[in-house]
CSV table of C-alpha atoms in Angstrom, one decimal:
chain,number,residue,atom,x,y,z
A,1,MET,CA,-0.8,-4.8,-19.9
A,2,ASN,CA,3.2,-3.3,-20.6
A,3,ILE,CA,3.6,-1.6,-17.0
A,4,PRO,CA,7.0,-1.6,-15.2
A,5,LYS,CA,7.1,-4.2,-12.2
A,6,LEU,CA,3.9,-5.3,-12.8
A,7,LYS,CA,3.7,-8.9,-11.3
A,8,HIS,CA,1.8,-12.2,-11.4
A,9,THR,CA,0.5,-11.2,-15.4
A,10,GLU,CA,0.4,-14.7,-16.3
A,11,ASN,CA,-2.3,-15.5,-14.1
A,12,ASN,CA,-5.1,-14.6,-16.4
A,13,ASN,CA,-6.5,-12.8,-13.4
A,14,PHE,CA,-8.2,-9.4,-13.2
A,15,PHE,CA,-5.4,-6.5,-12.2
A,16,LEU,CA,-6.0,-4.3,-9.2
A,17,MET,CA,-5.4,-0.6,-8.9
A,18,ALA,CA,-5.6,0.0,-4.6
A,19,GLY,CA,-4.6,2.3,-1.8
A,20,SER,CA,-5.9,5.1,-0.3
A,21,CYS,CA,-7.7,7.9,-1.8
A,22,ALA,CA,-5.1,10.5,-1.2
A,23,ILE,CA,-1.0,10.4,0.5
A,24,GLU,CA,-1.7,11.2,3.8
A,25,SER,CA,1.3,10.3,5.3
A,26,ARG,CA,4.3,7.6,4.9
A,27,ASP,CA,3.3,5.6,7.3
A,28,LEU,CA,-0.2,5.2,6.3
A,29,ALA,CA,0.8,4.9,2.8
A,30,PHE,CA,3.3,2.0,3.7
A,31,GLU,CA,1.2,0.1,6.0
A,32,ILE,CA,-1.8,-0.2,2.5
A,33,ALA,CA,1.0,-1.1,0.5
A,34,GLU,CA,2.5,-3.9,2.7
A,35,LYS,CA,-1.2,-5.0,3.3
A,36,ILE,CA,-1.9,-5.1,-0.4
A,37,LYS,CA,1.0,-6.4,-1.8
A,38,GLY,CA,0.8,-9.6,0.7
A,39,ILE,CA,-2.7,-10.3,-0.5
A,40,THR,CA,-2.1,-9.8,-3.9
A,41,ASP,CA,1.1,-12.1,-4.2
A,42,GLN,CA,-1.3,-14.7,-2.2
A,43,PHE,CA,-3.5,-14.7,-4.7
A,44,GLY,CA,-1.4,-14.0,-7.6
A,45,ILE,CA,-3.5,-10.7,-8.6
A,46,PRO,CA,-1.1,-8.0,-10.4
A,47,TYR,CA,-1.2,-4.9,-8.4
A,48,ILE,CA,-0.3,-1.1,-8.9
A,49,PHE,CA,-0.4,0.8,-5.7
A,50,LYS,CA,-2.8,4.2,-6.0
A,51,GLY,CA,-2.7,7.2,-4.3
A,52,SER,CA,-3.5,11.0,-5.3
A,53,TYR,CA,-0.4,13.2,-4.5
A,54,ARG,CA,-3.1,16.4,-4.4
A,55,LYS,CA,-7.1,16.5,-4.6
A,56,ALA,CA,-7.9,19.1,-6.8
A,57,ASN,CA,-11.8,18.5,-7.1
A,58,ARG,CA,-12.9,19.1,-3.5
A,59,THR,CA,-16.2,20.5,-2.5
A,60,LYS,CA,-15.5,22.8,-0.1
A,61,LEU,CA,-12.6,25.2,0.4
A,62,ASP,CA,-11.6,24.0,3.4
A,63,SER,CA,-11.1,20.2,2.4
A,64,PHE,CA,-8.1,18.1,2.6
A,65,THR,CA,-6.0,18.9,-0.4
A,66,GLY,CA,-2.8,17.1,0.0
A,67,ILE,CA,0.5,17.2,2.2
A,68,GLY,CA,2.5,18.7,-0.3
A,69,ASP,CA,2.8,17.8,-4.0
A,70,ILE,CA,6.9,17.0,-4.1
A,71,ALA,CA,6.6,15.1,-0.6
A,72,ALA,CA,3.9,12.9,-1.7
A,73,LEU,CA,5.0,11.7,-4.9
A,74,GLU,CA,8.5,11.3,-3.1
A,75,ILE,CA,6.5,8.4,-1.2
A,76,LEU,CA,5.0,7.1,-4.1
A,77,GLN,CA,8.3,6.8,-6.0
A,78,GLU,CA,9.7,5.0,-2.3
A,79,ILE,CA,6.8,2.6,-2.1
A,80,GLY,CA,7.3,1.5,-5.8
A,81,ASN,CA,11.0,0.9,-5.3
A,82,HIS,CA,10.4,-0.7,-1.8
A,83,TYR,CA,8.1,-3.2,-3.0
A,84,ASP,CA,9.1,-3.3,-6.4
A,85,LEU,CA,5.0,-2.3,-7.7
A,86,PRO,CA,3.7,-0.1,-10.4
A,87,THR,CA,2.2,3.1,-9.2
A,88,VAL,CA,-0.5,5.4,-10.1
A,89,THR,CA,-1.6,8.7,-9.6
A,90,ASP,CA,-3.9,11.8,-10.9
A,91,ILE,CA,-2.9,14.8,-12.8
A,92,HIS,CA,-5.2,17.9,-13.2
A,93,GLU,CA,-3.2,20.2,-15.4
A,94,SER,CA,-1.1,19.8,-18.5
A,95,GLN,CA,1.9,20.8,-16.4
A,96,GLU,CA,1.8,18.2,-14.1
A,97,ALA,CA,2.2,15.8,-16.4
A,98,GLU,CA,5.9,15.8,-16.7
A,99,MET,CA,6.2,16.6,-13.1
A,100,ALA,CA,4.8,13.3,-12.1
A,101,ALA,CA,6.0,11.1,-14.4
A,102,LYS,CA,8.9,11.4,-12.8
A,103,TYR,CA,8.1,9.2,-9.9
A,104,VAL,CA,5.2,6.9,-10.9
A,105,ASP,CA,4.3,4.4,-13.5
A,106,VAL,CA,0.7,5.3,-14.7
A,107,LEU,CA,-0.8,8.7,-14.9
A,108,GLN,CA,-4.8,8.7,-14.6
A,109,ILE,CA,-6.8,11.3,-15.6
A,110,PRO,CA,-10.0,11.9,-13.3
A,111,ALA,CA,-13.3,11.4,-14.6
A,112,PHE,CA,-14.2,15.1,-14.8
A,113,LEU,CA,-11.3,15.9,-16.9
A,114,CYS,CA,-11.5,13.1,-19.5
A,115,ARG,CA,-12.4,15.6,-22.5
A,116,GLN,CA,-9.3,17.8,-22.0
A,117,THR,CA,-7.3,17.2,-24.9
A,118,ASP,CA,-4.0,18.8,-23.6
A,119,LEU,CA,-4.1,16.9,-20.5
A,120,LEU,CA,-4.5,14.1,-22.2
A,121,ALA,CA,-2.0,14.8,-24.9
A,122,ALA,CA,0.9,15.9,-22.3
A,123,ALA,CA,0.0,12.5,-20.4
A,124,ALA,CA,0.4,10.8,-23.5
A,125,ARG,CA,4.1,12.7,-24.1
A,126,THR,CA,5.4,11.3,-21.0
A,127,GLY,CA,5.4,7.8,-22.3
A,128,LYS,CA,3.9,6.6,-19.0
A,129,ALA,CA,0.6,4.2,-18.8
A,130,VAL,CA,-2.5,6.7,-19.1
A,131,ASN,CA,-5.8,5.3,-17.1
A,132,ILE,CA,-8.6,7.8,-18.3
A,133,LYS,CA,-11.5,7.5,-16.0
A,134,LYS,CA,-15.0,8.0,-18.0
A,135,GLY,CA,-16.5,10.8,-17.2
A,136,GLN,CA,-20.1,10.4,-15.2
A,137,PHE,CA,-21.6,12.5,-18.0
A,138,MET,CA,-20.2,10.2,-20.8
A,139,ALA,CA,-21.4,6.9,-22.5
A,140,GLY,CA,-18.9,4.1,-22.7
A,141,VAL,CA,-18.7,4.3,-26.7
A,142,SER,CA,-17.7,7.9,-26.6
A,143,MET,CA,-14.6,6.8,-24.7
A,144,LYS,CA,-12.9,6.0,-27.8
A,145,PHE,CA,-12.4,9.5,-28.8
A,146,ALA,CA,-10.2,9.8,-25.6
A,147,VAL,CA,-8.1,6.9,-26.4
A,148,GLU,CA,-7.5,8.1,-30.0
A,149,LYS,CA,-6.4,11.3,-28.5
A,150,ILE,CA,-3.7,9.4,-26.1
A,151,LEU,CA,-2.7,7.2,-29.4
A,152,HIS,CA,-2.3,10.1,-31.8
A,153,GLU,CA,0.0,11.8,-29.5
A,154,ASN,CA,1.9,8.3,-28.5
A,155,PRO,CA,0.9,5.3,-30.4
A,156,SER,CA,2.6,3.1,-28.4
A,157,ALA,CA,1.1,4.0,-25.5
A,158,GLN,CA,-0.1,2.1,-23.0
A,159,VAL,CA,-4.2,3.1,-22.4
A,160,PHE,CA,-6.8,1.7,-19.9
A,161,LEU,CA,-10.3,3.2,-19.3
A,162,THR,CA,-12.1,3.3,-16.0
A,163,ASP,CA,-15.8,3.3,-15.2
A,164,ARG,CA,-16.8,4.8,-12.4
A,165,GLY,CA,-20.7,5.3,-12.8
A,166,ASN,CA,-23.0,7.7,-14.1
A,167,SER,CA,-24.7,10.8,-12.9
A,168,PHE,CA,-28.2,9.5,-11.8
A,169,GLY,CA,-30.0,12.9,-10.7
A,170,TYR,CA,-28.3,15.5,-9.0
A,171,GLY,CA,-26.8,12.9,-5.9
A,172,ASP,CA,-26.4,9.7,-6.9
A,173,LEU,CA,-24.7,7.1,-9.2
A,174,VAL,CA,-25.6,4.1,-11.4
A,175,VAL,CA,-23.5,1.8,-12.7
A,176,ASP,CA,-24.6,0.4,-16.4
A,177,TYR,CA,-22.0,-2.3,-16.9
A,178,ARG,CA,-22.9,-1.9,-20.8
A,179,ASN,CA,-19.9,0.4,-20.6
A,180,ILE,CA,-17.6,-2.3,-20.0
A,181,PRO,CA,-18.3,-4.3,-23.1
A,182,GLU,CA,-18.3,-1.1,-24.9
A,183,MET,CA,-15.2,0.5,-23.5
A,184,GLN,CA,-13.3,-2.8,-24.0
A,185,ALA,CA,-14.6,-2.5,-28.0
A,186,HIS,CA,-11.8,-0.1,-28.0
A,187,GLY,CA,-9.1,-1.9,-27.8
A,188,VAL,CA,-8.1,-1.1,-24.4
A,189,PRO,CA,-8.1,-3.1,-21.0
A,190,VAL,CA,-11.2,-2.0,-18.7
A,191,VAL,CA,-11.4,-1.4,-14.9
A,192,MET,CA,-14.4,-1.1,-12.6
A,193,ASP,CA,-14.0,1.8,-9.7
A,194,CYS,CA,-15.9,0.1,-7.2
A,195,THR,CA,-15.8,2.8,-4.6
A,196,HIS,CA,-16.0,6.3,-6.2
A,197,SER,CA,-19.1,4.8,-8.5
A,198,LEU,CA,-20.6,4.5,-5.2
A,199,GLN,CA,-20.3,8.0,-4.1
A,200,ARG,CA,-23.4,10.5,-3.6
A,201,PRO,CA,-21.9,13.5,-4.5
A,202,ASN,CA,-23.5,17.2,-3.7
A,203,GLN,CA,-24.3,16.9,-0.2
A,204,THR,CA,-25.5,19.6,1.5
A,205,SER,CA,-23.1,19.0,4.0
A,206,GLY,CA,-20.3,19.7,1.4
A,207,VAL,CA,-18.9,16.1,1.7
A,208,THR,CA,-19.5,13.3,-0.7
A,209,GLY,CA,-21.3,10.4,0.8
A,210,GLY,CA,-21.3,7.2,-0.3
A,211,GLN,CA,-22.7,3.2,0.2
A,212,PRO,CA,-19.6,1.3,0.9
A,213,LYS,CA,-22.0,-1.8,1.9
A,214,MET,CA,-22.3,-2.3,-1.5
A,215,ILE,CA,-18.4,-2.5,-2.8
A,216,GLU,CA,-18.7,-6.2,-3.0
A,217,THR,CA,-21.9,-6.3,-5.3
A,218,ILE,CA,-20.1,-3.9,-8.0
A,219,ALA,CA,-16.9,-5.9,-7.7
A,220,LYS,CA,-18.7,-9.2,-8.2
A,221,ALA,CA,-20.5,-7.7,-11.0
A,222,ALA,CA,-18.1,-6.0,-13.0
A,223,ILE,CA,-15.9,-9.4,-12.9
A,224,ALA,CA,-18.6,-11.4,-14.1
A,225,VAL,CA,-19.3,-9.0,-17.0
A,226,GLY,CA,-15.5,-9.5,-17.8
A,227,ALA,CA,-14.0,-6.2,-16.6
A,228,ASP,CA,-9.9,-6.6,-16.9
A,229,GLY,CA,-9.2,-4.7,-13.5
A,230,ILE,CA,-10.8,-3.6,-10.4
A,231,PHE,CA,-10.2,-0.2,-8.7
A,232,ILE,CA,-10.5,0.4,-4.6
A,233,GLU,CA,-9.9,2.7,-2.2
A,234,THR,CA,-9.4,1.4,1.1
A,235,HIS,CA,-8.2,2.6,4.3
A,236,PRO,CA,-7.3,1.2,7.9
A,237,ASN,CA,-10.2,3.5,9.0
A,238,PRO,CA,-12.1,5.3,6.8
A,239,ALA,CA,-14.0,7.1,9.1
A,240,ILE,CA,-10.9,9.3,9.9
A,241,ALA,CA,-9.6,9.2,6.3
A,242,LYS,CA,-9.1,13.0,4.8
A,243,SER,CA,-10.6,12.0,1.7
A,244,ASP,CA,-13.5,10.0,0.4
A,245,GLY,CA,-13.9,8.1,3.9
A,246,ALA,CA,-17.4,7.9,3.0
A,247,ASN,CA,-16.9,5.5,0.3
A,248,MET,CA,-13.9,3.6,0.9
A,249,LEU,CA,-13.1,-0.3,1.5
A,250,PRO,CA,-11.7,-1.1,5.5
A,251,LEU,CA,-8.7,-2.3,4.6
A,252,ASP,CA,-9.4,-5.8,6.9
A,253,LYS,CA,-12.2,-6.7,4.3
A,254,LEU,CA,-10.2,-6.4,1.2
A,255,GLU,CA,-8.8,-9.7,1.7
A,256,GLU,CA,-12.0,-11.7,1.8
A,257,LEU,CA,-13.6,-9.6,-1.0
A,258,LEU,CA,-10.3,-9.7,-3.5
A,259,GLU,CA,-10.9,-14.2,-2.5
A,260,LYS,CA,-14.0,-13.8,-3.9
A,261,LEU,CA,-13.5,-12.1,-6.8
A,262,VAL,CA,-10.5,-14.4,-7.7
A,263,ARG,CA,-13.4,-17.2,-7.6
A,264,VAL,CA,-15.7,-15.4,-9.9
A,265,ARG,CA,-12.9,-14.5,-12.3
A,266,GLN,CA,-12.3,-18.4,-12.3
A,267,ALA,CA,-15.7,-19.0,-13.0
A,268,VAL,CA,-16.3,-16.9,-16.0
A,269,ILE,CA,-13.3,-17.0,-17.8
């Protein structure tokens, strides 16, 4: 993993991408970053702080999308500098890549957009690391083409892939753990998104549902299969989170989970 400010890489541990779904406020973002940094330093886990500066893919017109692009990006940059952490955020259109790259260390391609050639190319041209989420409609073996698009534009790019489940009917997702080794065969690190893979989309309420009680199950299985990284969205009080609260892990449960995952990792390597 060639990412600036990434610590504990010598420990042969999985790495963690974690934070709230969206940047809701400076105070909340700092609270989450400080808590997770303390836990990951304790366990020697490489940590990348995650926060979306804008949520472009919302079900309802009046859903929360963000506090303003530059305001949120500046908070991400401030967290990265204050805690000496790498940061990651989503981009949605090609013109956003250059803007976001000025503030964060990793650009993330949302699952629905993983086939968008111009978006992938724009991310690659920034020189930043790129995390591509596997589409819910994609097989792991097919993600080699997304990797090729990045490396064609920037042969030295740091690329990794993230699984977040596959569509199962109209309102559920299922995780096929074959995708982890199949995507690792493309020569890149592979991450398991343990929270979005438990979403229940397309609810009649217009708010995506979830199964947060299953986060530990998904995470343990991913580490046992050999995932290189874990992605978890977390919040001090998911019930009042402004985005994706239904599938977030309560922040006070993260330490216990990571301790268990470290033990699983030690048992399988």
